[in-house]
Coordinates of C-alpha atoms in Angstrom, one line a residue:
Chain A
X1 CA -33.8 -4.0 4.5
X2 CA -30.2 -4.8 4.0
X3 CA -28.4 -2.5 1.6
X4 CA -30.8 -0.5 -0.5
X5 CA -32.6 2.0 1.7
X6 CA -32.8 5.0 -0.4
X7 CA -35.0 5.0 -3.4
X8 CA -33.3 5.8 -6.6
X9 CA -29.9 7.3 -7.1
X10 CA -29.5 10.8 -8.6
X11 CA -28.2 10.7 -12.2
X12 CA -24.9 12.6 -11.4
X13 CA -24.1 9.8 -8.9
X14 CA -24.4 7.1 -11.6
X15 CA -22.3 9.2 -13.9
X16 CA -19.7 9.8 -11.2
X17 CA -19.5 6.1 -10.5
X18 CA -19.1 5.4 -14.2
X19 CA -16.3 8.0 -14.5
X20 CA -14.4 6.7 -11.5
X21 CA -14.4 3.1 -12.9
X22 CA -13.2 4.6 -16.3
X23 CA -10.5 6.4 -14.4
X24 CA -9.5 3.2 -12.6
X25 CA -9.5 0.9 -15.7
X26 CA -8.7 3.0 -18.8
X27 CA -5.0 3.2 -18.0
X28 CA -4.7 -0.5 -17.6
X29 CA -6.7 -1.2 -20.7
X30 CA -4.5 1.3 -22.7
X31 CA -1.4 -0.5 -21.3
X32 CA -2.6 -3.8 -22.4
X33 CA -3.8 -2.5 -25.9
X34 CA -0.4 -1.0 -26.6
X35 CA 1.5 -4.3 -25.8
X36 CA 0.1 -5.4 -29.2
X37 CA 1.0 -2.1 -31.0
X38 CA 3.5 -2.5 -33.8
X39 CA 5.7 0.7 -33.9
X40 CA 6.0 1.9 -30.3
X41 CA 4.1 2.9 -27.1
X42 CA 1.7 5.8 -27.7
X43 CA 0.6 7.2 -31.0
X44 CA -3.1 7.3 -31.8
X45 CA -4.8 5.4 -33.4
X46 CA -2.9 2.2 -32.5
X47 CA -1.6 0.5 -35.6
X48 CA -0.1 -2.8 -36.8
X49 CA -1.4 -5.4 -34.4
X50 CA 1.6 -7.7 -33.5
X51 CA 2.8 -10.3 -31.1
X52 CA 6.4 -9.4 -31.7
X53 CA 6.9 -7.6 -28.4
X54 CA 5.8 -10.8 -26.6
X55 CA 8.3 -12.8 -28.8
X56 CA 11.0 -10.4 -27.9
X57 CA 10.0 -10.7 -24.2
X58 CA 10.2 -14.5 -24.1
X59 CA 13.8 -14.4 -25.5
X60 CA 14.8 -11.8 -23.0
X61 CA 16.9 -13.8 -20.5
X62 CA 17.6 -10.9 -18.2
X63 CA 13.9 -10.3 -17.7
X64 CA 13.3 -14.0 -16.8
X65 CA 16.2 -14.0 -14.4
X66 CA 14.5 -11.1 -12.7
X67 CA 11.2 -13.0 -12.6
X68 CA 12.9 -16.0 -11.0
X69 CA 14.7 -13.8 -8.4
X70 CA 11.4 -12.1 -7.6
X71 CA 9.7 -15.5 -7.1
X72 CA 12.4 -16.7 -4.8
X73 CA 12.3 -13.5 -2.7
X74 CA 8.5 -13.6 -2.5
X75 CA 8.5 -17.2 -1.4
X76 CA 11.1 -16.6 1.4
X77 CA 9.3 -13.3 2.4
X78 CA 5.9 -15.1 2.7
X79 CA 7.5 -17.8 4.7
X80 CA 9.1 -15.4 7.1
X81 CA 6.0 -13.3 7.3
X82 CA 3.9 -16.3 8.3
X83 CA 6.5 -17.7 10.7
X84 CA 6.7 -14.5 12.6
X85 CA 3.2 -13.1 11.9
X86 CA 1.2 -16.1 13.1
X87 CA 2.7 -16.2 16.6
X88 CA 2.5 -12.5 16.6
X89 CA -1.2 -12.5 16.0
X90 CA -1.6 -15.3 18.6
X91 CA 0.4 -13.3 21.1
X92 CA -1.7 -10.1 20.5
X93 CA -4.9 -12.1 20.9
X94 CA -4.2 -14.1 24.0
X95 CA -1.0 -13.2 25.8
X96 CA -0.5 -10.2 28.0
X97 CA 3.1 -9.0 28.3
X98 CA 4.9 -5.8 29.1
X99 CA 5.4 -3.5 26.0
X100 CA 2.5 -5.2 24.3
X101 CA 1.0 -1.8 23.1
X102 CA 4.4 -0.8 21.7
X103 CA 4.8 -4.2 20.1
X104 CA 1.5 -3.8 18.3
X105 CA 2.4 -0.4 17.0
X106 CA 5.8 -1.5 15.8
X107 CA 4.4 -4.5 14.0
X108 CA 2.0 -2.3 12.0
X109 CA 4.4 0.6 11.4
X110 CA 5.8 -0.7 8.0
X111 CA 2.2 -0.7 6.6
X112 CA 1.8 3.0 7.1
X113 CA 5.3 4.4 7.1
X114 CA 6.6 5.3 3.6
X115 CA 8.6 2.4 2.3
X116 CA 11.7 4.5 1.9
X117 CA 12.0 4.9 5.7
X118 CA 11.7 1.2 6.4
X119 CA 14.0 0.5 3.5
X120 CA 16.7 2.8 4.7
X121 CA 16.5 1.6 8.3
X122 CA 16.9 -2.0 7.2
X123 CA 19.8 -1.1 5.0
X124 CA 21.5 0.6 7.9
X125 CA 21.0 -2.5 10.1
X126 CA 22.3 -4.7 7.4
X127 CA 25.4 -2.6 6.8
X128 CA 26.1 -2.3 10.6
X129 CA 25.9 -6.1 10.8
X130 CA 28.6 -6.1 8.1
X131 CA 26.5 -8.2 5.6
X132 CA 26.5 -8.0 1.9
X133 CA 23.4 -7.0 0.0
X134 CA 21.9 -9.8 -2.0
X135 CA 18.6 -11.5 -2.7
X136 CA 18.7 -12.5 1.1
X137 CA 18.7 -8.9 2.2
X138 CA 15.7 -8.2 -0.1
X139 CA 13.8 -11.3 1.3
X140 CA 14.6 -10.3 4.8
X141 CA 13.4 -6.8 4.2
X142 CA 10.2 -7.8 2.6
X143 CA 9.5 -10.5 5.2
X144 CA 10.0 -8.2 8.0
X145 CA 7.8 -5.4 6.5
X146 CA 5.1 -7.9 5.6
X147 CA 4.8 -9.3 9.1
X148 CA 2.4 -6.5 9.5
X149 CA 0.1 -8.0 6.8
X150 CA 0.2 -11.6 8.2
X151 CA -0.4 -10.3 11.8
X152 CA -3.4 -8.2 10.8
X153 CA -5.1 -10.8 8.7
X154 CA -4.6 -13.7 11.1
X155 CA -5.5 -11.5 14.1
X156 CA -8.8 -10.6 12.3
X157 CA -9.3 -14.4 11.8
X158 CA -8.7 -15.1 15.4
X159 CA -11.3 -12.5 16.5
X160 CA -14.0 -14.4 14.5
X161 CA -12.8 -17.8 15.7
X162 CA -15.0 -19.7 18.1
X163 CA -12.9 -20.2 21.3
X164 CA -15.1 -23.0 22.7
X165 CA -13.5 -25.4 20.1
X166 CA -10.1 -25.0 21.8
X167 CA -11.7 -25.4 25.2
X168 CA -13.4 -28.7 24.0
X169 CA -10.1 -29.9 22.6
X170 CA -8.3 -29.2 25.9
X171 CA -11.1 -30.7 28.1
X172 CA -10.9 -33.9 25.9
X173 CA -7.2 -34.3 27.0
X174 CA -5.3 -32.7 24.1
X175 CA -2.4 -30.6 25.3
X176 CA -1.8 -27.0 24.2
X177 CA 0.3 -27.8 21.2
X178 CA -2.0 -30.5 19.9
X179 CA -4.8 -28.0 20.3
X180 CA -2.8 -25.3 18.4
X181 CA -1.8 -27.5 15.5
X182 CA -5.0 -29.6 15.1
X183 CA -7.7 -27.1 16.1
X184 CA -6.5 -23.5 16.1
X185 CA -4.3 -23.4 13.0
X186 CA -6.6 -25.5 10.8
X187 CA -9.4 -23.1 11.7
X188 CA -7.3 -20.2 10.6
X189 CA -6.5 -21.8 7.2
X190 CA -8.4 -19.1 5.3
X191 CA -6.8 -16.0 6.9
X192 CA -3.4 -17.7 6.6
X193 CA -3.8 -18.5 2.9
X194 CA -5.3 -15.0 2.3
X195 CA -2.4 -13.4 4.1
X196 CA 0.1 -15.5 2.1
X197 CA -1.5 -14.5 -1.2
X198 CA -1.5 -10.9 -0.2
X199 CA 2.1 -11.0 1.0
X200 CA 3.2 -12.7 -2.2
X201 CA 1.6 -10.1 -4.4
X202 CA 3.0 -7.2 -2.4
X203 CA 6.5 -8.7 -2.4
X204 CA 6.3 -9.3 -6.2
X205 CA 5.5 -5.7 -6.6
X206 CA 7.7 -4.1 -3.9
X207 CA 10.1 -1.5 -5.0
X208 CA 10.7 1.1 -2.2
X209 CA 12.3 -1.3 0.3
X210 CA 14.0 -3.3 -2.4
X211 CA 15.5 -0.2 -3.9
X212 CA 17.8 0.0 -0.9
X213 CA 18.4 -3.6 -0.1
X214 CA 19.3 -4.9 -3.6
X215 CA 22.7 -6.2 -4.4
X216 CA 23.7 -7.4 -7.8
X217 CA 20.6 -9.4 -8.6
X218 CA 17.5 -7.4 -9.7
X219 CA 13.9 -8.4 -8.8
X220 CA 11.3 -8.0 -11.5
X221 CA 10.1 -4.5 -10.5
X222 CA 13.6 -3.2 -10.3
X223 CA 14.5 -4.7 -13.7
X224 CA 11.4 -3.0 -15.2
X225 CA 12.4 0.3 -13.3
X226 CA 15.9 0.2 -14.7
X227 CA 14.6 -0.2 -18.2
X228 CA 12.0 2.5 -17.8
X229 CA 14.7 4.9 -16.9
X230 CA 16.4 4.2 -20.3
X231 CA 13.1 4.5 -22.3
X232 CA 9.8 2.9 -23.0
X233 CA 9.3 0.0 -25.1
X234 CA 6.1 -2.0 -25.7
X235 CA 8.1 -4.9 -24.3
X236 CA 7.4 -3.4 -20.8
X237 CA 3.7 -3.3 -21.8
X238 CA 3.9 -7.0 -22.6
X239 CA 5.5 -7.9 -19.3
X240 CA 3.0 -5.6 -17.5
X241 CA 0.1 -7.4 -19.3
X242 CA 1.5 -10.7 -18.2
X243 CA 1.8 -9.5 -14.6
X244 CA -1.8 -8.1 -14.8
X245 CA -3.1 -11.5 -16.0
X246 CA -1.3 -13.3 -13.1
X247 CA -2.6 -10.8 -10.5
X248 CA -6.1 -11.4 -12.0
X249 CA -5.7 -15.2 -11.8
X250 CA -4.6 -14.8 -8.2
X251 CA -7.7 -12.7 -7.2
X252 CA -10.0 -15.2 -8.8
X253 CA -8.4 -18.0 -6.9
X254 CA -8.7 -16.1 -3.8
X255 CA -12.4 -15.3 -4.4
X256 CA -13.1 -19.0 -5.0
X257 CA -11.5 -19.8 -1.7
X258 CA -13.4 -17.1 0.1
X259 CA -16.8 -18.2 -1.3
X260 CA -16.8 -20.8 1.3
X261 CA -16.6 -18.4 4.2
X262 CA -17.9 -15.0 5.1
X263 CA -17.3 -11.9 3.0
X264 CA -15.1 -9.7 5.1
X265 CA -13.1 -7.1 3.2
X266 CA -9.5 -7.9 4.0
X267 CA -7.7 -5.0 2.4
X268 CA -10.0 -2.7 4.3
X269 CA -8.8 -4.4 7.5
X270 CA -5.3 -3.4 6.6
X271 CA -6.0 0.3 5.9
X272 CA -8.0 0.4 9.2
X273 CA -5.4 -1.4 11.1
X274 CA -2.6 0.9 9.7
X275 CA -4.2 4.1 10.7
X276 CA -6.1 3.2 13.8
X277 CA -3.5 1.6 15.8
X278 CA -5.4 1.1 19.1
Chain B
X1 CA -6.4 -20.7 29.9
X2 CA -3.0 -21.1 28.3
X3 CA 0.1 -22.4 30.1
X4 CA 3.2 -20.3 30.7
X5 CA 5.3 -22.3 28.3
X6 CA 2.7 -21.7 25.5
X7 CA 2.5 -18.1 26.1
X8 CA 6.3 -17.7 26.1
X9 CA 6.7 -19.7 23.0
X10 CA 4.0 -17.7 21.1
X11 CA 5.1 -14.3 22.3
X12 CA 8.9 -14.4 22.5
X13 CA 9.9 -15.1 18.8
X14 CA 7.8 -12.4 17.2
X15 CA 8.6 -9.9 20.0
X16 CA 12.3 -10.6 19.6
X17 CA 12.1 -10.3 15.8
X18 CA 10.1 -7.1 15.8
X19 CA 12.3 -5.4 18.4
X20 CA 15.6 -6.5 16.8
X21 CA 14.7 -6.0 13.2
X22 CA 12.2 -3.1 13.2
X23 CA 12.7 -1.1 16.3
X24 CA 16.5 -1.4 16.2
X25 CA 16.8 -0.3 12.5
X26 CA 14.5 2.7 13.2
X27 CA 16.8 3.5 16.2
X28 CA 19.9 3.3 14.0
X29 CA 18.3 5.6 11.5
X30 CA 17.5 8.0 14.4
X31 CA 21.2 7.8 15.6
X32 CA 22.5 8.5 12.2
X33 CA 20.6 11.7 11.9
X34 CA 22.9 13.1 14.8
X35 CA 26.1 12.0 13.2
X36 CA 28.2 13.5 10.4
X37 CA 30.4 12.7 7.3
X38 CA 34.1 13.4 7.1
X39 CA 35.7 14.7 3.9
X40 CA 36.7 11.1 3.0
X41 CA 33.0 10.2 3.1
X42 CA 33.1 8.0 6.1
X43 CA 30.5 8.4 8.8
X44 CA 31.7 10.1 12.0
X45 CA 29.9 9.1 15.1
X46 CA 30.2 12.2 17.0
X47 CA 26.9 13.5 18.3
X48 CA 25.7 16.9 17.1
X49 CA 22.7 18.8 15.7
X50 CA 24.5 19.8 12.5
X51 CA 22.2 17.9 10.1
X52 CA 19.1 19.5 11.6
X53 CA 20.7 23.0 11.5
X54 CA 21.5 22.4 7.8
X55 CA 17.8 21.5 7.1
X56 CA 16.7 24.8 8.7
X57 CA 19.5 26.8 7.1
X58 CA 19.1 25.7 3.5
X59 CA 15.6 26.8 2.2
X60 CA 15.5 24.1 -0.5
X61 CA 14.7 21.3 2.0
X62 CA 11.8 23.0 3.5
X63 CA 10.5 24.1 0.1
X64 CA 10.6 20.6 -1.1
X65 CA 8.9 19.2 2.0
X66 CA 6.1 21.8 1.6
X67 CA 5.7 20.9 -2.0
X68 CA 5.5 17.2 -1.1
X69 CA 2.8 18.0 1.5
X70 CA 1.0 20.1 -1.1
X71 CA 1.0 17.2 -3.6
X72 CA 0.0 14.7 -0.9
X73 CA -2.9 17.0 0.1
X74 CA -4.0 17.2 -3.5
X75 CA -3.9 13.5 -3.9
X76 CA -5.8 13.0 -0.6
X77 CA -8.5 15.6 -1.7
X78 CA -8.9 14.1 -5.2
X79 CA -9.1 10.5 -3.9
X80 CA -11.7 11.4 -1.5
X81 CA -13.6 13.4 -4.1
X82 CA -13.6 10.3 -6.3
X83 CA -14.0 7.6 -3.6
X84 CA -16.5 9.1 -1.3
X85 CA -19.5 9.3 -3.8
X86 CA -18.4 6.0 -5.3
X87 CA -18.7 4.4 -1.7
X88 CA -21.9 6.2 -1.1
X89 CA -23.4 4.8 -4.4
X90 CA -22.2 1.3 -3.8
X91 CA -23.3 1.2 -0.2
X92 CA -26.7 2.7 -0.5
X93 CA -27.9 2.3 -4.1
X94 CA -26.0 -0.3 -6.2
X95 CA -27.8 -3.4 -7.1
X96 CA -24.7 -5.6 -7.7
X97 CA -22.7 -4.2 -4.8
X98 CA -20.5 -7.2 -4.2
X99 CA -19.5 -7.3 -7.9
X100 CA -18.8 -3.6 -8.0
X101 CA -16.9 -3.8 -4.7
X102 CA -14.5 -6.4 -6.2
X103 CA -14.2 -4.3 -9.4
X104 CA -12.8 -1.4 -7.2
X105 CA -10.4 -3.8 -5.4
X106 CA -8.9 -5.4 -8.5
X107 CA -6.8 -2.3 -9.5
X108 CA -5.2 -2.7 -6.0
X109 CA -3.6 -5.9 -7.0
X110 CA -2.2 -4.5 -10.1
X111 CA 1.5 -3.5 -9.7
X112 CA 2.1 0.0 -8.6
X113 CA 4.9 0.4 -11.1
X114 CA 2.7 -1.0 -13.9
X115 CA 0.1 1.6 -13.2
X116 CA 2.6 4.5 -12.9
X117 CA 4.1 3.4 -16.2
X118 CA 0.7 3.3 -17.8
X119 CA 0.2 6.9 -16.9
X120 CA 3.5 7.7 -18.4
X121 CA 2.5 6.2 -21.8
X122 CA -0.7 8.2 -21.5
X123 CA 0.6 11.6 -20.6
X124 CA 3.9 11.7 -22.6
X125 CA 4.2 14.2 -25.5
X126 CA 4.1 11.3 -27.9
X127 CA 1.6 9.6 -25.5
X128 CA -1.8 8.3 -26.0
X129 CA -3.6 11.4 -24.8
X130 CA -1.6 14.0 -26.8
X131 CA -1.7 12.0 -30.1
X132 CA -5.4 11.3 -29.7
X133 CA -6.1 15.0 -29.2
X134 CA -4.1 15.8 -32.3
X135 CA -5.7 13.0 -34.3
X136 CA -9.1 14.6 -33.4
X137 CA -7.8 18.0 -34.3
X138 CA -8.5 19.3 -30.8
X139 CA -4.9 20.5 -30.3
X140 CA -2.2 21.0 -33.0
X141 CA 1.0 20.3 -30.9
X142 CA 1.6 18.2 -27.9
X143 CA 0.5 19.8 -24.5
X144 CA 3.8 19.7 -22.7
X145 CA 2.8 20.2 -19.1
X146 CA 1.0 16.8 -18.9
X147 CA 4.1 14.8 -18.2
X148 CA 7.1 15.7 -16.0
X149 CA 5.1 18.0 -13.8
X150 CA 3.5 17.8 -10.3
X151 CA 0.3 17.3 -12.2
X152 CA 1.4 14.0 -13.6
X153 CA 2.5 12.9 -10.1
X154 CA -0.8 14.0 -8.6
X155 CA -2.9 12.2 -11.1
X156 CA -1.0 8.9 -10.9
X157 CA -1.0 8.8 -7.1
X158 CA -4.7 9.6 -7.2
X159 CA -5.2 6.7 -9.4
X160 CA -3.3 4.5 -7.0
X161 CA -4.7 5.6 -3.7
X162 CA -8.5 6.1 -4.7
X163 CA -9.3 2.4 -3.9
X164 CA -7.4 2.7 -0.6
X165 CA -9.5 5.6 0.4
X166 CA -12.7 3.9 -0.9
X167 CA -12.2 0.8 1.2
X168 CA -12.5 2.2 4.8
X169 CA -15.1 4.7 3.6
X170 CA -17.2 2.0 2.2
X171 CA -16.7 -0.2 5.3
X172 CA -18.0 2.6 7.6
X173 CA -21.0 3.3 5.5
X174 CA -21.8 -0.5 5.5
X175 CA -21.7 -0.3 9.3
X176 CA -24.4 2.4 9.4
X177 CA -27.5 0.8 10.8
X178 CA -30.2 1.2 8.2
X179 CA -33.0 1.8 10.6
X180 CA -31.3 5.1 11.4
X181 CA -32.1 6.3 7.9
X182 CA -35.7 5.2 8.1
X183 CA -36.0 7.0 11.4
X184 CA -34.6 10.2 9.9
X185 CA -36.9 9.8 6.9
X186 CA -40.0 9.1 9.2
X187 CA -39.2 12.2 11.2
X188 CA -39.5 14.2 8.0
X189 CA -35.9 14.8 7.1
X190 CA -35.4 15.2 3.3
X191 CA -32.8 13.0 1.7
X192 CA -30.1 15.7 1.7
X193 CA -30.6 16.4 5.4
X194 CA -30.5 12.6 6.1
X195 CA -27.1 12.5 4.4
X196 CA -25.8 15.6 6.1
X197 CA -26.9 14.7 9.6
X198 CA -26.8 10.9 9.6
X199 CA -24.7 9.4 6.8
X200 CA -21.8 12.0 6.7
X201 CA -21.0 12.0 10.5
X202 CA -21.1 8.2 10.7
X203 CA -18.9 7.7 7.7
X204 CA -16.2 10.1 9.0
X205 CA -14.0 7.5 10.7
X206 CA -13.6 5.8 7.3
X207 CA -12.8 9.1 5.8
X208 CA -10.1 9.9 8.3
X209 CA -8.6 6.4 8.0
X210 CA -8.5 6.6 4.2
X211 CA -7.3 10.2 4.0
X212 CA -4.4 9.5 6.5
X213 CA -3.4 6.5 4.5
X214 CA -3.4 8.3 1.2
X215 CA -1.6 11.4 2.6
X216 CA 1.1 9.6 4.4
X217 CA 1.9 7.2 1.6
X218 CA 2.0 9.8 -1.1
X219 CA 4.0 12.1 1.0
X220 CA 6.8 9.5 1.1
X221 CA 6.6 8.3 -2.5
X222 CA 9.7 8.7 -4.6
X223 CA 9.0 6.5 -7.6
X224 CA 6.1 8.5 -9.2
X225 CA 8.1 11.8 -9.0
X226 CA 11.2 10.1 -10.4
X227 CA 9.2 8.5 -13.3
X228 CA 6.7 11.3 -14.0
X229 CA 7.6 14.4 -12.0
X230 CA 10.5 16.0 -13.9
X231 CA 12.5 18.7 -12.1
X232 CA 9.4 20.6 -10.9
X233 CA 7.9 17.5 -9.4
X234 CA 10.7 16.4 -7.1
X235 CA 9.5 15.4 -3.7
X236 CA 11.1 15.1 -0.3
X237 CA 12.0 11.4 -0.7
X238 CA 13.9 12.0 -3.9
X239 CA 16.2 14.2 -1.9
X240 CA 16.7 11.4 0.6
X241 CA 17.4 8.9 -2.2
X242 CA 20.0 11.1 -3.7
X243 CA 21.6 11.7 -0.3
X244 CA 21.9 7.9 0.1
X245 CA 23.2 7.3 -3.4
X246 CA 25.4 9.8 -5.4
X247 CA 25.6 12.5 -2.7
X248 CA 26.6 9.9 -0.1
X249 CA 25.5 11.8 3.0
X250 CA 23.6 9.2 5.0
X251 CA 23.3 11.3 8.2
X252 CA 21.6 14.2 6.4
X253 CA 19.4 11.7 4.6
X254 CA 18.6 10.2 8.0
X255 CA 17.8 13.5 9.4
X256 CA 15.2 14.2 6.6
X257 CA 13.7 10.8 7.2
X258 CA 13.4 11.5 10.9
X259 CA 11.5 14.7 10.1
X260 CA 9.2 12.7 7.7
X261 CA 8.7 10.2 10.4
X262 CA 7.7 12.9 12.9
X263 CA 5.1 14.3 10.4
X264 CA 3.7 10.8 9.8
X265 CA 3.4 9.9 13.5
X266 CA 1.8 13.3 14.4
X267 CA -0.7 12.7 11.6
X268 CA -1.4 9.2 12.9
X269 CA -2.1 10.4 16.4
X270 CA -4.4 13.1 15.1
X271 CA -6.2 10.7 12.9
X272 CA -6.6 8.2 15.7
X273 CA -8.1 10.8 17.9
X274 CA -10.5 12.0 15.2
X275 CA -11.6 8.4 14.4
X276 CA -12.3 7.8 18.1
X277 CA -14.2 11.1 18.4
X278 CA -16.5 10.3 15.5
X279 CA -17.0 6.5 16.0
X280 CA -20.4 5.6 17.4
X281 CA -19.8 2.1 18.8

């Protein structure tokens, strides 16, 4: 009785589903298609199949510097997000302290507040502290905003976690720290890896917060952004196609990991957590 | 069951970080909104309400805020229109629901910028849509209102937020106990009535969550309007961006941000109430 309960779907519902999938995927398909287009972006029918835009892209050193910057920022942001987000999830799960309700709301706020507000606030703090904008300020901003993601994912993992394992560990003479590092955290491996992948992807793509915290060095989205404002070239389609391929690889990797555990929709948790803060 | 040292060690660092690096920055933003700028473009820390008076006095701010809310409402409505039946189909009819579910999620992982750019290549006057229409002799010149208009912003943001709206709606449909539907059927309700009286009310918490998310995030968006909106598609965040950049009036920009924050927080409170009111657990 799980799943199908109603008999057969009306035809319009099938059509609607098909149309929504077309709406979601056609733009991406067109983007990829035109990365191989000879003359320029747009123009129907596409003509002159070519790899020259990819060749141009691979010899474009500014673009690859931006990729490297983005990778550094994302790695630092993930580290920061996990270092703060994991104890935050543990604290929400098992410690009661004054201001806990406020703390929970604050942690989640960057998920639902438009990025521009978080970006501006962090910029003001950074300037008030007399620091210079650099890749560090971007990594700091991403990491701080993404604590929300790590906390939500790991907190959800803790809710499903079987507490008796920890009790057994404590009864058998392990102290709290041994229990944390040898029982609790290993059991949270999946949500932690999931959170890391999600934060990495979000950081690689982040623009609203980055926009305000960037110094001289551009991240990849900002580099693409600044070129878009100058004009469109299929080179941007080419880099977009590569980004798409990487995201796809990341998702497949994630699904293979998850195959071994239950199938809980993790991004759904985020949306719910963001809007339903109690 | 945990020692005091453990609880302190677990709670203190994140609490410190979040209060110092999230609450404090938001508070600094709030303070700025009561400050001013001298003619030498330095921030003057004298407390006053001038920025808020300016926002009330100059009609353009309110107009743009209203326009942003209209655009966000259109995006929310369209995303629901697309996502709700999709979630309904997947949850109650689809045979390969897990596969289809993943297919809805995949676009979420594709860069925001990449998708906004894709729409730019589609909607432009030399874009894919216009040249295809001309190729097929449906139109003879480019349709100009496609790009650089609120329309372009709405369609792009709808594309981006439809999966976000789908997720919570689908999750709440999956939580509907299937015996309820049988009960409704056995008691003689036709399918439409079962939908109206059972499925729709029980899926409302997901609808509220998804709608709030889509509305709030499109309200504050400034990239899609910059890229695709043109002059008629300017949104409130674009004004904030220009006040922090070229115009260099941080306090006024901060005041607009505070107004946006108030709108967002009011919406969150309402949505939380509604979700609670309609949840059945």
